Amino acid sequence: MSSIESNERLMLIIICVIPFAALLYCGLVFATLLTVPAAKTYPLIFGGVFALIPLVTGAAIWVGPRRSSSHDSVK
């Protein structure tokens, strides 16, 4: 299997999986905010935490490979 075919499969998997993962995450957030008493008392804090989790995860994925490739170019 060439790398182009594997990249196409990877993109297809990513395109299909990410929306379902986002829906699952939104359901988890709503369920938590509706059932956990502390989340009902402090909804802005919990909402902020739930908003930061995907942001930090995405930033780590975005920056991670660039960090390792920049070290390779320095050598």
Short mmCIF file of C-alpha atoms in Angstrom, two decimals:
data_model
loop_
_atom_site.label_atom_id
_atom_site.label_comp_id
_atom_site.label_asym_id
_atom_site.label_seq_id
_atom_site.Cartn_x
_atom_site.Cartn_y
_atom_site.Cartn_z
CA MET A 1 0.00 0.00 0.00
CA SER A 2 1.47 3.33 -1.00
CA SER A 3 1.56 6.29 1.34
CA ILE A 4 -1.02 8.17 -0.74
CA GLU A 5 -3.58 5.40 -0.26
CA SER A 6 -2.92 5.25 3.47
CA ASN A 7 -3.24 9.05 3.72
CA GLU A 8 -6.58 8.91 1.91
CA ARG A 9 -7.82 6.24 4.31
CA LEU A 10 -6.60 8.24 7.28
CA MET A 11 -8.39 11.36 6.04
CA LEU A 12 -11.57 9.36 5.45
CA ILE A 13 -11.44 7.96 8.98
CA ILE A 14 -10.76 11.40 10.45
CA ILE A 15 -13.58 13.02 8.48
CA CYS A 16 -16.05 10.33 9.59
CA VAL A 17 -14.97 9.99 13.23
CA ILE A 18 -14.50 13.61 14.34
CA PRO A 19 -18.17 14.70 13.95
CA PHE A 20 -19.39 11.67 15.91
CA ALA A 21 -16.80 12.28 18.62
CA ALA A 22 -17.92 15.90 18.83
CA LEU A 23 -21.57 14.87 19.19
CA LEU A 24 -20.63 12.39 21.89
CA TYR A 25 -18.63 15.08 23.71
CA CYS A 26 -21.53 17.55 23.50
CA GLY A 27 -23.86 14.92 24.92
CA LEU A 28 -21.42 14.30 27.75
CA VAL A 29 -21.25 18.04 28.49
CA PHE A 30 -25.04 18.44 28.52
CA ALA A 31 -25.50 15.35 30.68
CA THR A 32 -22.89 16.59 33.15
CA LEU A 33 -24.34 20.09 33.33
CA LEU A 34 -27.84 18.70 33.89
CA THR A 35 -27.03 16.00 36.45
CA VAL A 36 -24.01 17.05 38.53
CA PRO A 37 -25.03 19.45 41.33
CA ALA A 38 -21.71 21.32 41.32
CA ALA A 39 -22.04 21.89 37.57
CA LYS A 40 -25.54 23.29 38.12
CA THR A 41 -24.22 25.66 40.77
CA TYR A 42 -21.21 26.88 38.75
CA PRO A 43 -22.19 26.45 35.08
CA LEU A 44 -19.75 29.08 33.75
CA ILE A 45 -16.76 27.41 35.37
CA PHE A 46 -17.72 23.95 34.14
CA GLY A 47 -18.60 25.34 30.70
CA GLY A 48 -15.20 27.02 30.52
CA VAL A 49 -13.44 23.80 31.49
CA PHE A 50 -15.44 21.84 28.92
CA ALA A 51 -14.59 24.46 26.28
CA LEU A 52 -10.87 24.38 27.09
CA ILE A 53 -10.53 20.59 26.86
CA PRO A 54 -10.99 20.37 23.05
CA LEU A 55 -9.07 23.61 22.53
CA VAL A 56 -6.02 22.35 24.42
CA THR A 57 -6.26 18.92 22.81
CA GLY A 58 -6.41 20.43 19.33
CA ALA A 59 -3.53 22.79 20.06
CA ALA A 60 -1.40 19.93 21.36
CA ILE A 61 -2.09 17.87 18.25
CA TRP A 62 -1.42 20.87 15.99
CA VAL A 63 1.85 21.91 17.65
CA GLY A 64 3.16 18.45 18.57
CA PRO A 65 4.41 17.22 15.17
CA ARG A 66 5.88 20.63 14.31
CA ARG A 67 7.89 20.62 17.51
CA SER A 68 9.52 17.27 16.68
CA SER A 69 10.21 18.21 13.04
CA SER A 70 11.85 21.49 14.05
CA HIS A 71 14.31 19.56 16.21
CA ASP A 72 15.14 17.32 13.25
CA SER A 73 15.90 20.31 11.01
CA VAL A 74 18.28 21.79 13.60
CA LYS A 75 20.49 18.67 13.66
#
